[in-house]
C-alpha cells in the first residue's frame, strides 16, 4: 500500500522547548488514523509541519511522495485554531478558500451549495459568517477544509465545541469520506472519540511517539487489568476479594468494572469471583485508549505524571 | 471542474483581489474615502454660498438720517453702491479668484439693497426711535456735525436699529455712514474722495525670478506654498490610508483565527504579496480620486500649468516607493500583533519618524535645496515625501543626479524592507500571545 504521509526523524524546537523529537511516521493511503495525545504533546506542531506551515528543524517530510509544499492542494486541513472572515458571506468564504486551493470554474458554487445541504446548512449561503452560531461556523470551516475534494484530510480536534447532533453530522461525513478512499488523519486529545472511529492509532507524548499501530494490536500489547462483572445481586461487594484494587461503575447500570492489582492474574481473579458471587456475566475487559495511554505514561514517566494525565483526560 | 495546482501567482492574485474587494468595494470605504470628501467639497462649493446667500436677504425699507445735507447726500450715495464691506473685500482679492467664472458667479450673488433714505428732524428723535421699534423705519442714523468738521470735540455717530436687525444689515448702515462721513469731510475741504481713494490704493507687486538659463519665471505664491504641501499630503493620505487597511486586515486575520486556514492553502509569501498588491489597488484608487479632484480644482481656476507633467511622472514614481515602504511596515506590524491596540505600541516610534516631513515642511518649503531637505530626501522612509515636496517647491530645478539617486535609494530600500517584512511576517502570522518589542522584531529578522 502507498504511503500518504512519511515522516523521517523529524524534530522541531521552539526556543528551549522541544515540541517534536525524532518522530518517524508512515501513514498508509486510505487509512483512518487517530493522532492522539494530551494537550501540548506535539500534535498540532507535527500537523503544521506536514502542512508546511512551519518547517522542521531536522528530518524529512513527504506527502504523496513529494515535498509537503508541493502537495499542499491535495490536502484538506481543518486547524485547531480555526476561524472565518466575519464580514464575508458563507458562500463567498468557502469559494475563496476553494479558489486558494486551486479550484475554479462555473460549477464551484453548485458544489458548495450541495455540500451546504449535506452539512445541514442549506439556508446560510448568503448570510454573513458572523451571523452564524459557533457550531454552524465550525461546520462551515469543516466544509472549507474539504470542498476541494482532497486526497488527504487532516482534522485537528474536529469535534471540539460541537454539540452531539452536529458532531454526529460531521462524524458521519468523515466516515463517508473514508469510505470513498480518502486518507484521514484525525487529531484529538479526547481518546475515546478516536477509539470509536479510527482503525489506526498514533499516540505521542511530550514530542515522542509512544504508540503506533492498529487499535486491536495496541490493545493486545497491554495486559488487561480490568474485569467487567454483571452480578445477579447489584449490592454484591467486590472490594474484599483478593486481587481487586478498585471498583467503578460499568457501561451499563447493572455492571461494574473491577481494576485488579498489577501482580494479579486476570484469569485467576475472574475464576475466584465467579466462584464466590453469582453473576450474569463476567469477562476480561479490553483496555480503553485512556487506560492504555495512562499505562504508557506510567511506563515512561512514572505514576505521578500518569496521575496528571489521568486528570487531564477525565476533564477532556 | 478544473483542478489547478501550484499556480503561485494566481494564488497571490486571488488574495489580492479579495483584499481589494473587501476594502475598496465596501460601504465603509465608499462612505469614508469617497462620499465624505465629496460631501465636504460639496459643502464648500454649494452649501456655504447658499448659507451665506440666505443670510444676505436684501435690506428693504426706509432709514431716517439726522445729519447735515451734505452728509445725508453722501450716505444716500454710499447706500446705493450696495454692500460696501463686500466691495472693499472684492477689491483686495487676487485676480485669480475674481477672474474665475465660478467664483465671480458666486460673488455676484450678493443681494442688492433697496433702501430709501429720508431726512428726519433731530427734535423728533424719540418719536422716530419708537417708529423704528414698531417696524415703520428700518433704522435711524444720527450724525453730529462735529464728526465731519473734526473740531476736536468729536461726538459719536449713532445708529438705532430694531432688536432683530441682522449683522449684515447693520454692517451696510455702519459702513455706508462711516464712508459717507469721510467723503463729506474731504468734500468740505474741496477734495475729490474718489481720486484720493485711487491715490492711496496700494498697487500689486509681482516677483519674477531670473533663472540661470536666462528664463524669467513669474513667482506664484499659490504654486510655491500650497501645491508642494498638496503633493506631500496626497502621498501621505493615499499610502497611509491603505497602509492602515493592511494593518487592520492582517490583525483581523490573526484575531479571527483565519490565518492558519489561509496558510494551509498559500505560503506566507503568497499571502503577504497578495495583500500588499491588493492594498496597492486601494491606494491607487484613493490617489486617483483625490488627485483628480485637486487637478480639476486647478484646471477650474486656470492654474493647470502650475503642475508640469514631469512633476506628475515623478509623483507616480515616488508614490510607488512610498506605498511599498509604508505597506511593508504596516504588514510587518500587523503580522506581529494580535489586536489593534497592541499595534499602537509598535506604531508609536514608527509614526514619530514618519511625521518628520510634516514637521519640517515649512523649512523644506522655504529652502527646498537646503542641507536638511537634501539629506532627508535620501533618507528612507522619509525620502519619497521629502523629494516630491522639493521637486514641486523648488524654484530652481532639482539636479537630475539627486532625483536619480533618490529613486535608486528608494528602490533599494523597498527591496530591503520587503525582505525584512517577509521575515517578520513569516514568524509573526503564527505567533500568539504577548506582542513583540521592536528589539524582538529585529531578532525575528535575523532568525527568519
Short mmCIF file of C-alpha atoms in Angstrom, two decimals, chain A residues 7 10-14 17-21 23 25 35-50 54 80 156-157 185 187-189 202-209 293 301 312:
data_model
loop_
_atom_site.label_atom_id
_atom_site.label_comp_id
_atom_site.label_asym_id
_atom_site.label_seq_id
_atom_site.Cartn_x
_atom_site.Cartn_y
_atom_site.Cartn_z
CA UNK A 7 7.96 11.49 8.38
CA UNK A 10 11.53 14.88 12.30
CA UNK A 11 12.32 17.27 15.16
CA UNK A 12 11.14 20.78 15.98
CA UNK A 13 12.00 23.07 18.86
CA UNK A 14 10.69 26.48 19.88
CA UNK A 17 11.11 23.76 24.26
CA UNK A 18 11.44 20.63 22.13
CA UNK A 19 7.96 20.19 20.65
CA UNK A 20 8.67 17.14 18.45
CA UNK A 21 11.52 14.69 18.94
CA UNK A 23 9.46 11.46 15.03
CA UNK A 25 5.60 8.12 10.97
CA UNK A 35 -3.26 11.12 16.09
CA UNK A 36 -3.57 11.19 19.84
CA UNK A 37 -2.00 12.68 22.89
CA UNK A 38 -2.73 15.13 25.69
CA UNK A 39 -2.60 18.91 25.21
CA UNK A 40 0.93 20.05 24.44
CA UNK A 41 2.05 16.61 23.24
CA UNK A 42 3.21 17.98 19.86
CA UNK A 43 0.23 17.00 17.68
CA UNK A 44 -0.52 20.44 16.21
CA UNK A 45 3.18 21.16 15.63
CA UNK A 46 3.53 17.88 13.72
CA UNK A 47 0.45 18.65 11.66
CA UNK A 48 1.65 22.19 10.90
CA UNK A 49 4.91 20.69 9.66
CA UNK A 50 3.02 18.23 7.46
CA UNK A 54 6.11 25.69 9.77
CA UNK A 80 -7.29 23.61 15.73
CA UNK A 156 -7.16 18.86 14.21
CA UNK A 157 -9.69 18.42 17.03
CA UNK A 185 -5.54 11.94 9.92
CA UNK A 187 -6.07 14.57 15.85
CA UNK A 188 -7.70 14.67 19.26
CA UNK A 189 -6.93 14.66 22.93
CA UNK A 202 -0.56 7.02 16.71
CA UNK A 203 -0.01 8.33 20.19
CA UNK A 204 2.56 10.94 21.13
CA UNK A 205 3.57 12.36 24.47
CA UNK A 206 5.98 15.24 25.07
CA UNK A 207 7.02 15.18 21.43
CA UNK A 208 7.87 11.46 21.40
CA UNK A 209 5.87 8.77 19.65
CA UNK A 293 -2.22 5.83 27.32
CA UNK A 301 7.33 8.94 33.08
CA UNK A 312 -6.49 15.89 32.14
#
